[in-house]
XYZ file of C-alpha atoms in Angstrom:
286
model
C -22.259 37.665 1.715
C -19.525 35.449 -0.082
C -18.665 31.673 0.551
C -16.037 31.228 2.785
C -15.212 27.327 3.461
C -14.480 26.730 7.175
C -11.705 24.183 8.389
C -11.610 23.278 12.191
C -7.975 22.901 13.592
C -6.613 21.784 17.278
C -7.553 25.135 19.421
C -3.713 23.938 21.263
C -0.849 22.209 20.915
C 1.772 20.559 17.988
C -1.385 19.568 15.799
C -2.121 23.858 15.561
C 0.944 25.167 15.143
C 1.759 22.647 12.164
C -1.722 23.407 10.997
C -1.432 26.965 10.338
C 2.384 26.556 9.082
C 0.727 24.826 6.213
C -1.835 26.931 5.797
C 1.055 29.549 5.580
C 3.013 27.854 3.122
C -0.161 27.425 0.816
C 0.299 31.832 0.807
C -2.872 31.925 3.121
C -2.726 34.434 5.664
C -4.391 34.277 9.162
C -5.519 37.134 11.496
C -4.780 35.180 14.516
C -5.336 36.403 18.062
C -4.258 35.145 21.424
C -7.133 32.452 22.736
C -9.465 33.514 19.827
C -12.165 30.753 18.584
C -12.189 31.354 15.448
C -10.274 33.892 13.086
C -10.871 34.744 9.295
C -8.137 34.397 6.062
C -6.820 37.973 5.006
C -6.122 36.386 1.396
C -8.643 33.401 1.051
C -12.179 32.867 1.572
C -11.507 30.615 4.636
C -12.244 30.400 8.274
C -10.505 29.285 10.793
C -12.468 27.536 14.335
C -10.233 26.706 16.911
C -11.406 23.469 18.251
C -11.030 20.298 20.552
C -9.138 18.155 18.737
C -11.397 14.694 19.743
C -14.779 16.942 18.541
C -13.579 17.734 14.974
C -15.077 15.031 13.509
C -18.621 15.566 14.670
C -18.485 19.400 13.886
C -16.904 18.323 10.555
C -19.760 15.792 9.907
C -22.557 17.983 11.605
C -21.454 20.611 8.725
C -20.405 23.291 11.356
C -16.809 23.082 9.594
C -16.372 22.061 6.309
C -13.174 20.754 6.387
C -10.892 20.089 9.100
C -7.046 19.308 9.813
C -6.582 16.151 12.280
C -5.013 13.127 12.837
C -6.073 10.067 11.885
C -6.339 8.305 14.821
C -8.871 10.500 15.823
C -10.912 10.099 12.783
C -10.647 6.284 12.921
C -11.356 6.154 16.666
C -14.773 8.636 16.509
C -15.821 6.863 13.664
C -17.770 9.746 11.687
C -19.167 10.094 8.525
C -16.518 12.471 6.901
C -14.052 11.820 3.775
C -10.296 11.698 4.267
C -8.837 13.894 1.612
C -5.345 14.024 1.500
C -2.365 12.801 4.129
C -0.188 15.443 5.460
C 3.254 14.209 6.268
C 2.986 15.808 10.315
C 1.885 14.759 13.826
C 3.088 11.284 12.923
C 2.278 8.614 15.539
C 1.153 5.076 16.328
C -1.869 3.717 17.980
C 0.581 1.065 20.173
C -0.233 -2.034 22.709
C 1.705 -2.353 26.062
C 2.997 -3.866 28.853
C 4.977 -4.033 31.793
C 8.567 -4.369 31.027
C 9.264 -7.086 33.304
C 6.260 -9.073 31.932
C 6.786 -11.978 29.533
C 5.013 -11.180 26.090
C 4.300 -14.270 24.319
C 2.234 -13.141 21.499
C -1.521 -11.949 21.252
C -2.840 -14.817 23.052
C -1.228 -12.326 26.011
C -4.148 -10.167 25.995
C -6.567 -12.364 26.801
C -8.432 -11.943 30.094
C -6.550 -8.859 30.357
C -8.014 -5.545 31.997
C -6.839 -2.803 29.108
C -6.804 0.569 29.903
C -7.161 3.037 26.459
C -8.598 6.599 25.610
C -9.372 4.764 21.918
C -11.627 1.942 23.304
C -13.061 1.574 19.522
C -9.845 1.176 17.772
C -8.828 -1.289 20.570
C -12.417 -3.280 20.546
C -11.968 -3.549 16.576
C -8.299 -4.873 17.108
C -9.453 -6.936 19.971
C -12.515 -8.406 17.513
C -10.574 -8.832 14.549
C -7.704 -11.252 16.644
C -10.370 -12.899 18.387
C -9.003 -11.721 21.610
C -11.630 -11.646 24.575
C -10.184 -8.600 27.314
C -11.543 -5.916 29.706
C -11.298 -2.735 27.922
C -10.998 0.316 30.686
C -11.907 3.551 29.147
C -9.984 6.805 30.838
C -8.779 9.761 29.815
C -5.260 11.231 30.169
C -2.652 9.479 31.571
C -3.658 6.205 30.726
C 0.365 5.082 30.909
C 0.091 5.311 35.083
C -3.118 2.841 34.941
C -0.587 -0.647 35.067
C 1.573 1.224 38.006
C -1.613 1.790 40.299
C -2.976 -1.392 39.081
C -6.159 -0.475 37.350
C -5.012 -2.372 34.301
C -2.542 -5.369 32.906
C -1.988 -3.438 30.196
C -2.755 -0.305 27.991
C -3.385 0.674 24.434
C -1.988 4.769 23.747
C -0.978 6.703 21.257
C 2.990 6.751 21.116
C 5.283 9.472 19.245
C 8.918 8.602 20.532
C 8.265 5.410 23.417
C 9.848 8.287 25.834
C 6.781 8.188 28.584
C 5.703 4.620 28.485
C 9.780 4.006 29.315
C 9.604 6.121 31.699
C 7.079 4.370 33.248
C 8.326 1.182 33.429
C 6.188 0.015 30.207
C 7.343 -1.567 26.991
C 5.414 -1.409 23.284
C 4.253 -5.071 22.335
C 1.789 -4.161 19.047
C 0.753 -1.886 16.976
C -2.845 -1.230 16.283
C -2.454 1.443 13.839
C -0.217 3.907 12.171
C -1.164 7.863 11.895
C -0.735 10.924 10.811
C -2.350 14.891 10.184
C -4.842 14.617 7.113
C -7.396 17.044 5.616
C -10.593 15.869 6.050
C -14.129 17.282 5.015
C -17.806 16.971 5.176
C -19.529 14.773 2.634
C -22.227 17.473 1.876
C -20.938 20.539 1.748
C -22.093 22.980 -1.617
C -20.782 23.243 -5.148
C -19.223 26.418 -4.235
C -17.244 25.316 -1.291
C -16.522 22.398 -3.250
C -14.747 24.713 -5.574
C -12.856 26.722 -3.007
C -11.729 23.410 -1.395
C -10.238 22.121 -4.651
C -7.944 25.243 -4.700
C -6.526 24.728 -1.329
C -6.258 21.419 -1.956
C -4.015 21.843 -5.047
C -2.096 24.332 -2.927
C -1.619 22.180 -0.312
C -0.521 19.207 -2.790
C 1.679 21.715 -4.194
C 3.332 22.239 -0.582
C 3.617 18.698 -0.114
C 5.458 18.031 -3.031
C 7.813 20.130 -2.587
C 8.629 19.026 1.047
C 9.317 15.573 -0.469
C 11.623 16.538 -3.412
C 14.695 18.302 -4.074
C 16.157 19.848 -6.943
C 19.150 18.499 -7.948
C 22.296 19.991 -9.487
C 25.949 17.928 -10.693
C 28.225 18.587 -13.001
C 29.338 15.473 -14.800
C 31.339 14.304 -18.147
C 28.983 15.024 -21.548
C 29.820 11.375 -22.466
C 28.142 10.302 -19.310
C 25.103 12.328 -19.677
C 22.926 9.437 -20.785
C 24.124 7.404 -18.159
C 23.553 9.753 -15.391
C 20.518 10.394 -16.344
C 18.921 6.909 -16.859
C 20.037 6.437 -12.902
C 18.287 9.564 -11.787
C 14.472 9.040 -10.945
C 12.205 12.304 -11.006
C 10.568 14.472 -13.620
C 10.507 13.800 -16.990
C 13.698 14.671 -18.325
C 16.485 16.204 -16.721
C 17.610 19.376 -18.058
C 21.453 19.516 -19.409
C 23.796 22.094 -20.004
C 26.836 22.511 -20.927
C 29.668 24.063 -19.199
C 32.661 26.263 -20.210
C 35.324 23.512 -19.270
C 34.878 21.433 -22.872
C 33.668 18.025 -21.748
C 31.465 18.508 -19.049
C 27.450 19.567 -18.768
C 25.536 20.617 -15.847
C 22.252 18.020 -15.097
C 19.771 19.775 -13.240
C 16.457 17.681 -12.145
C 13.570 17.298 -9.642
C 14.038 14.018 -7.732
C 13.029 12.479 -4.180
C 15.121 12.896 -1.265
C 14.992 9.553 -0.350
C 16.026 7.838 -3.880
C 18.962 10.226 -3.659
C 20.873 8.334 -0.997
C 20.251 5.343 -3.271
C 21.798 6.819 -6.493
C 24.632 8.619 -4.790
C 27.159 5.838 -5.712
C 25.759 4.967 -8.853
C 26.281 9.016 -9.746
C 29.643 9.264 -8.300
C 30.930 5.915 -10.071
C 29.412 7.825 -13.698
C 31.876 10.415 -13.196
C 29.634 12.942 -11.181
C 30.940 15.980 -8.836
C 29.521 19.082 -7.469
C 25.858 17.383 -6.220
C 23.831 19.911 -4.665
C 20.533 19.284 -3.540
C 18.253 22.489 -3.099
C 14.730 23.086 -1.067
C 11.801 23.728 -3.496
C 9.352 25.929 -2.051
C 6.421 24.804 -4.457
C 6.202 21.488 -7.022
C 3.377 22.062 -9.577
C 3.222 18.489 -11.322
């Protein structure tokens, strides 16, 4: 029977569906039925298990998946021995601390003597420990933004995306505990030859990533300005130049950022540059 490496992904929700997109875009192809457990790779050695997203870590360390997709949050708050891998870029969040909108907030000294309510009581007990903050920690699950309202707690500690539903309920974000986001994860033991089929999605997967973070860029701008131009444009090596039937002018063509791009845009226009386009890149091989 041949290896196939096993990766554990949210059996619901945002955290799957952006799970299996970059699976996709890493050219791995799922048989994936309606409220199946677990479903194999047509195209890699890999198999999918549909799971709980707060029991990932202990299948991931107990070896029953090999790797796993998941946020961080969950990794830092179940405290498991398994190795963070790589970042993601999706299912971005924060691990947040807060109150009652009409409530004065006069700095961590707040907390104190408080009644918390959280679904992360070990992120919030190391927070609480490291500030030297003595509160009540009140461990629920669900819902834990209603807890001030029906006065089970002072204050919580949640996971926040947008601040919509702790507005919503009268609540306001006061601290952050910790920032978070989807990362690849895996088990610290698993074989040589898993090892070796892991590495290969992972280079996919950087691949991906990459390319999601960089553009390629086209202008056409004055030959005399070429070495200009292309001292303000960050990316790759060297950009590539070439010149165009209108005597005078060369096309620049290079990989760079998307965020340094919005820095450089004057500096390019001010050298003389027209005709930017910025293009997708499906896959970045560095």
């Amino acid at each position: 029977m041949s290896t196939r490496l096993k990766i554990a992904i949210q059996k619901s929700g945002r955290l799957q569906s952006d799970s299996l997109q970059i699976l996709k875009e890493c050219g791995i192809s799922i048989d994936n039925g309606k409220d199946q457990l677990k479903a194999q790779a047509r195209n890699f050695p890999l198999e999918v298990l549909y799971l709980r997203n707060s029991d990932i870590p202990q299948y991931v360390q107990d070896g029953v998946a090999d790797i796993a997709i998941v946020g961080e949050n969950v990794v830092i708050e179940k405290q498991k021995e398994v190795e963070v891998l790589q970042k993601l870029g999706f299912s971005k969040c924060r691990l947040k601390m807060a109150i009652p909108k009409d409530e004065e907030y006069t700095g961590l000294d707040y907390f104190n003597g408080k009644r918390i309510a959280t679904s992360y009581p070990n992120s919030l007990q190391a927070f609480l420990d490291a500030n030297n903050l003595d509160s009540e920690i009140h461990v629920i699950s669900g819902s834990v933004e209603i807890a001030p309202n029906i006065g089970l707690s002072d204050a919580i500690c949640d996971i926040v995306s947008s601040g919509s539903t702790l507005f919503k309920n009268g609540l306001k974000e006061v601290e952050e505990i910790l920032s978070s986001e989807a990362c690849l994860v895996k088990n610290v033991g698993i074989s040589e030859e898993k090892n070796a089929l892991l590495s290969d999605l992972l280079f996919r997967m950087r691949a991906v990533l990459a390319a999601k973070n960089n553009k390629y860029v086209l202008l056409n701008a004055p030959t005399n300005k070429i070495e200009a131009i292309s001292n303000i444009l960050p990316g790759m090596k060297s950009p590539t130049v070439m010149p165009l039937l209108k005597e005078g002018w060369s096309s620049i063509h290079t990989v760079i950022n998307e965020n340094d791009f919005w820095t450089v845009i004057d500096q390019l226009k001010a050298n003389g540059a027209e005709g930017i386009l910025t293009i997708p890149i499906g896959k970045m091989i560095l």
